[in-house]
CSV table of C-alpha atoms and ligand atoms in Angstrom, one decimal:
chain,number,residue,atom,x,y,z
A,15,MET,CA,0.0,0.0,0.0
A,16,HIS,CA,1.6,3.2,-1.2
A,17,ILE,CA,0.0,6.4,0.2
A,18,LEU,CA,0.7,9.8,-1.3
A,19,HIS,CA,-0.1,12.9,0.9
A,20,VAL,CA,-0.7,16.3,-0.6
A,21,VAL,CA,-0.2,19.4,1.5
A,22,GLY,CA,0.0,23.0,0.4
A,23,ALA,CA,-1.1,25.7,2.9
A,24,ARG,CA,-0.5,26.3,6.6
A,25,PRO,CA,-3.7,24.7,7.9
A,26,ASN,CA,-2.8,21.4,6.1
A,27,PHE,CA,0.4,20.8,8.0
A,28,MET,CA,-1.0,20.1,11.5
A,29,LYS,CA,-3.6,17.8,9.9
A,30,ALA,CA,-1.1,15.7,7.8
A,31,ALA,CA,1.6,15.4,10.5
A,32,PRO,CA,-0.4,12.9,12.7
A,33,VAL,CA,-1.4,10.7,9.8
A,34,LEU,CA,2.1,10.6,8.4
A,35,ARG,CA,3.4,9.6,11.8
A,36,ALA,CA,0.7,6.9,12.4
A,37,LEU,CA,1.3,5.4,8.9
A,38,ALA,CA,5.1,5.5,9.4
A,39,ALA,CA,4.7,3.6,12.7
A,40,ARG,CA,2.8,0.9,10.8
A,41,GLY,CA,5.6,0.7,8.2
A,42,ALA,CA,3.5,2.0,5.3
A,43,ARG,CA,5.1,3.3,2.1
A,44,GLN,CA,4.6,7.0,1.8
A,45,THR,CA,5.3,10.0,-0.5
A,46,LEU,CA,4.8,13.6,0.5
A,47,VAL,CA,4.0,16.3,-1.9
A,48,HIS,CA,4.1,20.0,-1.0
A,49,THR,CA,2.3,22.1,-3.6
A,50,GLY,CA,4.0,25.3,-2.4
A,51,GLN,CA,0.7,27.2,-2.1
A,52,HIS,CA,2.2,28.7,1.1
A,53,TYR,CA,5.9,29.4,0.7
A,54,ASP,CA,7.0,32.0,3.3
A,55,ARG,CA,9.3,30.5,6.0
A,56,ASN,CA,6.8,31.4,8.7
A,57,MET,CA,3.8,30.1,6.8
A,58,SER,CA,5.4,26.8,5.9
A,59,ASP,CA,9.0,25.7,6.9
A,60,VAL,CA,8.7,26.4,10.5
A,61,PHE,CA,5.6,24.2,10.7
A,62,PHE,CA,7.5,21.3,9.1
A,63,THR,CA,10.2,21.6,11.7
A,64,GLN,CA,7.9,21.9,14.8
A,65,LEU,CA,5.5,19.2,13.7
A,66,GLU,CA,8.4,16.9,12.6
A,67,ILE,CA,7.1,16.5,9.1
A,68,PRO,CA,9.6,14.8,6.8
A,69,GLU,CA,11.1,16.8,4.0
A,70,PRO,CA,8.6,16.6,1.1
A,71,ASP,CA,9.6,14.3,-1.8
A,72,PHE,CA,8.2,16.8,-4.2
A,73,ASN,CA,7.7,20.6,-3.9
A,74,LEU,CA,5.6,21.9,-6.8
A,75,GLY,CA,6.4,25.5,-6.0
A,76,VAL,CA,3.1,26.9,-7.3
A,77,GLY,CA,2.9,30.0,-5.0
A,78,SER,CA,0.2,32.6,-5.1
A,79,GLY,CA,-2.3,33.5,-7.8
A,80,SER,CA,-6.0,34.0,-8.5
A,81,GLN,CA,-8.2,31.1,-7.4
A,82,ALA,CA,-8.2,29.6,-11.0
A,83,GLN,CA,-4.5,30.2,-11.5
A,84,GLN,CA,-3.5,28.6,-8.3
A,85,THR,CA,-5.8,25.6,-8.7
A,86,ALA,CA,-4.6,25.1,-12.3
A,87,HIS,CA,-0.9,25.4,-11.4
A,88,VAL,CA,-1.3,22.7,-8.8
A,89,MET,CA,-3.2,20.4,-11.3
A,90,THR,CA,-0.6,20.7,-14.1
A,91,ALA,CA,2.4,20.2,-11.7
A,92,PHE,CA,0.8,17.4,-9.7
A,93,GLU,CA,-0.5,15.2,-12.6
A,94,PRO,CA,3.1,14.0,-13.7
A,95,VAL,CA,3.9,13.2,-10.0
A,96,VAL,CA,0.9,10.9,-9.7
A,97,LEU,CA,1.8,9.3,-13.1
A,98,GLU,CA,5.3,8.7,-11.9
A,99,ILE,CA,4.6,7.5,-8.3
A,100,LYS,CA,1.4,5.5,-9.1
A,101,PRO,CA,0.1,5.6,-5.5
A,102,ASP,CA,-2.6,3.3,-4.3
A,103,VAL,CA,-4.3,6.1,-2.3
A,104,VAL,CA,-3.9,9.9,-2.3
A,105,LEU,CA,-4.7,11.7,0.9
A,106,VAL,CA,-5.9,15.3,0.7
A,107,TYR,CA,-6.5,17.6,3.7
A,108,GLY,CA,-8.9,20.3,4.6
A,109,ASP,CA,-10.4,22.8,2.1
A,110,VAL,CA,-7.6,24.8,0.5
A,111,ASN,CA,-7.1,25.2,-3.3
A,112,SER,CA,-4.3,22.5,-3.2
A,113,THR,CA,-6.9,20.1,-1.8
A,114,VAL,CA,-9.4,20.4,-4.6
A,115,ALA,CA,-6.7,20.6,-7.3
A,116,ALA,CA,-5.1,17.4,-6.3
A,117,THR,CA,-8.5,15.7,-6.0
A,118,LEU,CA,-9.5,16.7,-9.5
A,119,VAL,CA,-6.2,15.2,-10.9
A,120,CYS,CA,-6.7,11.9,-9.0
A,121,ALA,CA,-10.3,11.5,-9.9
A,122,LYS,CA,-9.4,11.7,-13.6
A,123,LEU,CA,-6.5,9.4,-13.3
A,124,LEU,CA,-8.7,6.9,-11.4
A,125,VAL,CA,-6.5,7.0,-8.3
A,126,ARG,CA,-8.3,6.4,-5.0
A,127,ILE,CA,-8.7,9.6,-2.9
A,128,GLY,CA,-9.1,10.0,0.8
A,129,HIS,CA,-10.3,13.3,2.2
A,130,VAL,CA,-9.3,14.1,5.7
A,131,GLU,CA,-11.7,16.6,7.3
A,132,ALA,CA,-14.6,15.7,5.1
A,133,GLY,CA,-18.2,16.7,5.4
A,134,LEU,CA,-17.8,20.2,6.8
A,135,ARG,CA,-20.2,22.7,5.3
A,136,SER,CA,-20.8,26.4,5.9
A,137,PHE,CA,-23.6,26.4,3.2
A,138,ASP,CA,-22.0,29.7,2.0
A,139,ARG,CA,-20.8,29.4,-1.5
A,140,THR,CA,-19.2,32.8,-1.5
A,141,MET,CA,-16.3,31.2,0.4
A,142,PRO,CA,-13.8,29.6,-1.9
A,143,GLU,CA,-13.2,26.9,0.7
A,144,GLU,CA,-16.9,25.8,0.6
A,145,ILE,CA,-16.5,25.1,-3.2
A,146,ASN,CA,-13.3,23.2,-2.4
A,147,ARG,CA,-15.0,21.1,0.3
A,148,MET,CA,-18.1,20.3,-1.9
A,149,VAL,CA,-16.1,19.2,-5.0
A,150,THR,CA,-13.5,17.3,-2.9
A,151,ASP,CA,-16.1,15.3,-1.1
A,152,ARG,CA,-18.1,14.6,-4.2
A,153,LEU,CA,-15.0,13.0,-5.8
A,154,ALA,CA,-13.4,11.3,-2.8
A,155,ASP,CA,-13.6,7.6,-2.2
A,156,LEU,CA,-12.9,7.7,1.6
A,157,LEU,CA,-14.3,10.5,3.6
A,158,PHE,CA,-12.8,10.9,7.1
A,159,THR,CA,-15.1,13.1,9.1
A,160,PRO,CA,-14.2,15.0,12.3
A,161,SER,CA,-17.7,15.1,13.9
A,162,GLU,CA,-21.3,13.8,13.4
A,163,ASP,CA,-22.4,16.9,11.6
A,164,GLY,CA,-20.0,15.9,8.8
A,165,ASN,CA,-21.6,12.5,8.5
A,166,ALA,CA,-25.1,14.1,8.4
A,167,ASN,CA,-24.0,16.5,5.6
A,168,LEU,CA,-22.5,13.8,3.5
A,169,LEU,CA,-25.5,11.5,3.9
A,170,SER,CA,-27.9,14.2,2.9
A,171,GLU,CA,-25.8,14.8,-0.2
A,172,GLY,CA,-26.3,11.1,-1.1
A,173,VAL,CA,-22.8,9.9,-0.3
A,174,PRO,CA,-22.9,6.1,0.3
A,175,PRO,CA,-22.5,5.4,4.1
A,176,GLU,CA,-19.7,2.9,3.5
A,177,LYS,CA,-17.5,5.7,2.2
A,178,ILE,CA,-17.8,7.7,5.4
A,179,HIS,CA,-15.6,7.1,8.4
A,180,LEU,CA,-16.1,9.2,11.6
A,181,VAL,CA,-12.5,9.4,12.9
A,182,GLY,CA,-12.5,12.6,15.0
A,183,ASN,CA,-10.5,15.8,14.6
A,184,VAL,CA,-7.0,15.1,13.4
A,185,MET,CA,-5.8,18.7,14.1
A,186,ILE,CA,-6.4,18.0,17.8
A,187,ASP,CA,-3.8,15.2,17.6
A,188,SER,CA,-1.1,17.8,16.8
A,189,LEU,CA,-2.4,20.1,19.5
A,190,VAL,CA,-2.4,17.3,22.1
A,191,GLN,CA,1.2,16.3,21.1
A,192,LEU,CA,2.7,19.8,21.2
A,193,LEU,CA,0.7,21.5,24.0
A,194,PRO,CA,3.3,20.4,26.6
A,195,ALA,CA,6.0,22.3,24.5
A,196,ALA,CA,3.6,25.3,24.3
A,197,THR,CA,3.5,25.6,28.1
A,198,LYS,CA,7.2,26.1,28.2
A,199,ILE,CA,7.2,29.2,25.9
A,200,PRO,CA,8.4,32.3,27.8
A,201,ARG,CA,5.8,35.1,27.7
A,202,ASN,CA,8.4,37.6,26.4
A,203,GLY,CA,6.9,40.8,27.8
A,204,LEU,CA,3.4,39.8,26.9
A,205,PRO,CA,0.8,41.3,29.2
A,206,GLU,CA,-1.0,39.1,31.7
A,207,ARG,CA,-4.4,39.5,29.9
A,208,TYR,CA,-4.7,40.0,26.2
A,209,ALA,CA,-7.0,39.4,23.3
A,210,LEU,CA,-5.5,37.3,20.5
A,211,VAL,CA,-6.6,38.2,16.9
A,212,THR,CA,-6.2,36.5,13.5
A,213,LEU,CA,-7.8,37.7,10.3
A,214,HIS,CA,-7.3,36.6,6.7
A,215,ARG,CA,-10.6,35.7,5.0
A,216,PRO,CA,-10.9,37.6,1.7
A,217,SER,CA,-14.4,38.7,2.6
A,218,ASN,CA,-13.0,40.4,5.7
A,219,VAL,CA,-9.7,41.8,4.6
A,220,ASP,CA,-9.9,42.4,0.8
A,221,ASP,CA,-12.8,44.8,1.1
A,222,SER,CA,-11.7,48.2,2.4
A,223,GLU,CA,-14.9,48.9,4.3
A,224,SER,CA,-15.0,45.5,6.1
A,225,LEU,CA,-11.4,45.7,7.1
A,226,ARG,CA,-11.7,49.2,8.3
A,227,SER,CA,-14.7,48.4,10.4
A,228,ILE,CA,-13.1,45.3,11.9
A,229,LEU,CA,-9.9,47.2,12.7
A,230,ALA,CA,-11.9,50.1,14.3
A,231,ALA,CA,-13.6,47.5,16.5
A,232,LEU,CA,-10.2,46.0,17.4
A,233,LEU,CA,-8.9,49.5,18.3
A,234,GLU,CA,-11.9,49.8,20.6
A,235,VAL,CA,-11.0,46.5,22.2
A,236,SER,CA,-7.4,47.7,22.7
A,237,GLU,CA,-8.6,50.4,25.0
A,238,ARG,CA,-9.7,47.7,27.4
A,239,MET,CA,-7.1,45.0,26.8
A,240,PRO,CA,-4.0,44.7,24.7
A,241,VAL,CA,-4.6,43.1,21.3
A,242,VAL,CA,-2.0,40.7,20.0
A,243,PHE,CA,-2.4,40.3,16.3
A,244,PRO,CA,-0.1,37.9,14.3
A,245,ALA,CA,-1.0,39.0,10.8
A,246,HIS,CA,-1.3,36.8,7.8
A,247,PRO,CA,0.7,38.2,4.8
A,248,ARG,CA,-2.4,39.1,2.9
A,249,THR,CA,-3.9,41.0,5.9
A,250,ARG,CA,-0.7,42.9,6.5
A,251,GLN,CA,-0.6,43.9,2.8
A,252,ARG,CA,-4.2,45.1,2.9
A,253,ILE,CA,-3.7,47.1,6.1
A,254,ALA,CA,-0.8,48.9,4.3
A,255,ASP,CA,-2.8,49.3,1.0
A,256,PHE,CA,-5.8,50.9,2.9
A,257,GLY,CA,-3.4,53.0,5.0
A,258,VAL,CA,-5.1,52.2,8.4
A,259,ASN,CA,-3.2,53.2,11.5
A,260,VAL,CA,-2.9,50.2,13.7
A,261,ASP,CA,-0.1,51.4,16.0
A,262,LYS,CA,-2.3,50.6,19.1
A,263,LEU,CA,-2.4,46.9,18.2
A,264,TYR,CA,0.5,44.5,18.8
A,265,LEU,CA,0.9,43.6,15.1
A,266,VAL,CA,3.4,40.7,14.9
A,267,GLU,CA,4.5,38.2,12.3
A,268,PRO,CA,2.5,35.0,11.8
A,269,ALA,CA,3.5,32.8,14.8
A,270,PRO,CA,5.0,29.3,14.5
A,271,TYR,CA,2.7,26.5,15.6
A,272,ILE,CA,3.9,26.0,19.1
A,273,GLU,CA,4.1,29.7,19.9
A,274,PHE,CA,0.6,30.2,18.5
A,275,LEU,CA,-0.7,27.4,20.7
A,276,ALA,CA,1.0,29.1,23.7
A,277,LEU,CA,-0.7,32.4,22.6
A,278,GLN,CA,-4.1,30.8,22.4
A,279,ARG,CA,-3.8,29.0,25.7
A,280,GLY,CA,-2.9,32.2,27.5
A,281,ALA,CA,-5.5,34.5,25.8
A,282,THR,CA,-8.5,35.9,27.6
A,283,VAL,CA,-10.3,35.8,24.4
A,284,VAL,CA,-9.5,34.9,20.8
A,285,ILE,CA,-11.1,36.9,18.0
A,286,THR,CA,-10.7,35.2,14.6
A,287,ASP,CA,-12.1,34.4,11.1
A,288,SER,CA,-10.1,31.2,10.8
A,289,GLY,CA,-11.7,27.7,10.8
A,290,GLY,CA,-9.2,25.7,12.7
A,291,ILE,CA,-8.8,28.2,15.5
A,292,GLN,CA,-12.5,27.8,16.3
A,293,GLU,CA,-11.7,24.2,17.0
A,294,GLU,CA,-8.4,24.7,18.9
A,295,THR,CA,-10.0,27.3,21.3
A,296,THR,CA,-12.9,24.8,21.9
A,297,PHE,CA,-10.4,22.2,22.9
A,298,LEU,CA,-8.5,24.6,25.1
A,299,GLY,CA,-11.6,26.0,26.7
A,300,VAL,CA,-10.7,29.6,25.7
A,301,PRO,CA,-13.7,31.8,24.6
A,302,CYS,CA,-13.6,32.5,20.8
A,303,LEU,CA,-15.5,35.2,19.0
A,304,THR,CA,-15.7,34.4,15.3
A,305,LEU,CA,-15.9,37.3,12.8
A,306,ARG,CA,-18.1,35.3,10.4
A,307,SER,CA,-21.9,34.9,10.2
A,308,ASN,CA,-21.6,31.1,9.6
A,309,THR,CA,-19.3,28.3,10.4
A,310,GLU,CA,-18.5,24.9,8.8
A,311,ARG,CA,-17.6,23.8,12.3
A,312,PRO,CA,-21.0,24.0,14.2
A,313,VAL,CA,-19.9,21.8,17.1
A,314,THR,CA,-17.6,24.5,18.2
A,315,VAL,CA,-20.8,26.6,18.8
A,316,THR,CA,-23.1,23.9,20.0
A,317,MET,CA,-20.6,22.2,22.3
A,318,GLY,CA,-17.6,24.4,22.5
A,319,THR,CA,-16.6,28.0,23.4
A,320,ASN,CA,-17.3,29.6,20.0
A,321,ILE,CA,-19.8,32.4,19.3
A,322,LEU,CA,-20.4,33.8,15.8
A,323,VAL,CA,-20.5,37.5,15.9
A,324,GLY,CA,-20.3,38.2,12.1
A,325,GLN,CA,-19.7,41.8,11.3
A,326,ASP,CA,-22.0,42.9,14.2
A,327,ARG,CA,-19.8,45.3,16.3
A,328,LYS,CA,-22.5,45.6,19.0
A,329,LYS,CA,-22.5,41.9,19.5
A,330,LEU,CA,-18.7,41.8,19.5
A,331,SER,CA,-18.5,44.4,22.2
A,332,SER,CA,-21.3,42.9,24.3
A,333,GLU,CA,-19.7,39.5,24.2
A,334,LEU,CA,-16.4,41.0,25.0
A,335,ILE,CA,-17.8,42.7,28.1
A,336,ARG,CA,-19.2,39.3,29.3
A,337,ILE,CA,-15.7,37.7,28.8
A,338,PHE,CA,-13.9,40.6,30.5
A,339,GLU,CA,-16.3,40.1,33.5
A,340,GLY,CA,-15.3,36.4,33.6
A,341,LYS,CA,-18.6,35.3,32.2
A,342,GLY,CA,-17.3,33.9,28.9
A,343,LYS,CA,-18.8,30.9,27.3
A,344,THR,CA,-17.6,27.5,28.6
A,345,GLY,CA,-18.0,24.3,26.7
A,346,THR,CA,-17.0,20.6,26.4
A,347,ILE,CA,-14.7,18.8,24.0
A,348,PRO,CA,-16.5,17.0,21.2
A,349,PRO,CA,-16.3,13.2,21.0
A,350,LEU,CA,-13.2,11.7,19.3
A,351,TRP,CA,-11.2,14.9,19.6
A,352,ASP,CA,-8.8,12.8,21.7
A,353,GLY,CA,-5.4,12.8,20.0
A,354,HIS,CA,-5.8,9.4,18.2
A,355,THR,CA,-7.5,10.4,15.0
A,356,GLY,CA,-4.3,9.8,13.0
A,357,ASP,CA,-4.1,6.2,14.3
A,358,ARG,CA,-7.8,5.6,13.3
A,359,ILE,CA,-7.2,6.9,9.8
A,360,ALA,CA,-4.0,4.8,9.4
A,361,ASP,CA,-5.8,1.6,10.6
A,362,ILE,CA,-8.7,2.2,8.1
A,363,LEU,CA,-6.3,2.7,5.2
A,364,LEU,CA,-4.2,-0.3,5.9
A,365,ARG,CA,-7.3,-2.5,6.1
A,366,LEU,CA,-8.2,-1.6,2.5
B,429,UD1,C1,-5.4,29.9,2.3
B,429,UD1,C2,-6.7,29.0,2.2
B,429,UD1,C3,-7.5,29.3,3.5
B,429,UD1,C4,-6.7,29.0,4.8
B,429,UD1,C5,-5.5,29.9,4.7
B,429,UD1,C6,-4.6,29.8,5.9
B,429,UD1,C7,-7.6,28.7,0.0
B,429,UD1,C8,-8.7,29.0,-0.9
B,429,UD1,N1,-7.5,29.4,1.1
B,429,UD1,O1,-5.8,31.2,2.2
B,429,UD1,O2,-8.6,28.4,3.5
B,429,UD1,O3,-7.5,29.4,5.9
B,429,UD1,O4,-4.7,29.6,3.5
B,429,UD1,O5,-3.5,30.7,5.8
B,429,UD1,O6,-6.8,27.8,-0.3
B,429,UD1,N2,1.1,34.8,0.9
B,429,UD1,C9,2.4,35.1,1.2
B,429,UD1,N3,3.1,34.1,1.7
B,429,UD1,C10,2.7,32.8,1.7
B,429,UD1,C11,1.4,32.5,1.3
B,429,UD1,C12,0.6,33.5,0.9
B,429,UD1,O7,2.8,36.2,1.2
B,429,UD1,O8,3.5,31.9,2.2
B,429,UD1,C13,0.2,35.9,0.5
B,429,UD1,C14,0.2,36.2,-1.0
B,429,UD1,O9,0.2,37.5,-1.2
B,429,UD1,C15,-1.1,35.5,-1.5
B,429,UD1,C16,-2.0,35.7,-0.3
B,429,UD1,O10,-1.1,35.6,0.8
B,429,UD1,O11,-1.6,36.2,-2.6
B,429,UD1,C17,-3.1,34.7,-0.2
B,429,UD1,O12,-2.5,33.4,-0.2
B,429,UD1,P1,-3.4,32.2,-0.7
B,429,UD1,O13,-2.7,30.9,-0.7
B,429,UD1,O14,-4.0,32.5,-2.0
B,429,UD1,O15,-4.7,32.1,0.3
B,429,UD1,P2,-4.8,32.3,1.8
B,429,UD1,O16,-5.4,33.6,2.0
B,429,UD1,O17,-3.5,32.1,2.5
């Protein structure tokens, strides 16, 4: 059984690491392909080091571009790799452009596809990730879901039940593994209490009005509590393009994985538009306010610490007040978010 993994962007790395490790422990033959969708050291290399991901066998070096360009570049560069390696199964992760591009290539070459983090739906087709999720799940042969809602979504779309495997949240495997290291990070002059912010969705940062409104809200927050803001390259670029003064925020470089876990763990509140961070804060029991009106990860709201505030500044500030008063949302950890998802996926694959 030869398994080929495709990763491309930052949120793929913490999902692939546990599966690579579990399969290596079982002696499986593996090939790792990095599409190069994310290429900055602090968006990519540092994650490979901290998560102990082996050096990729292939780096496709596709880089940035429009949605179509990026997807097409991955497809044209990935096809010859599949033809050369002839894997038995290709594993794709999450919902980024590299995920859907690799899936399209494999579907046409009749290579079996496994999708890790299948079944998530925001039901919002304005998000490029939602299109990527729908197409990937439609074409995949093995759908590894993180929670029951994923199974329900896939069944309602007509996916045969035998293709669906509820395995739990693989990203939590990486969190569980590296949380002890995160507790050892020195606080480096960080204040005792702070709000941690991340922001990178095109709908929030590419539109001048949305970005200005969110930054104005964050500047308001900073009057009550320091705001630590590790900025994604696209967000930093937009802040510069729109000429917004953010001197009052602690704008820092994107944090490596372990440092970011430490930052989340120590935060009074996390304010984000990311998908994965909604899950990590739920696991850590840290209140999370999500700057989106929907989520493909509803268990973080129903069971976890997540609240959707959308673009509603009144809701953001009223929820913040509750958190500052120590009345933030508490929650529980969803079933199977236990650090063993990689093992479950490996066992299923090796039984094929
Ligand atoms: C991608 C994913 C998103 C995920 C996010 C995490 C898609 C559709 N989106 O969005 O789901 O949450 O990654 O970060 O795949 N850039 C750099 N250096 C890099 C990478 C990107 O400077 O290493 C800049 C480039 O200017 C690029 C922009 O960021 O144009 C956007 O990168 P891109 O890969 O297109 O999407 P993300 O916004 O990172």
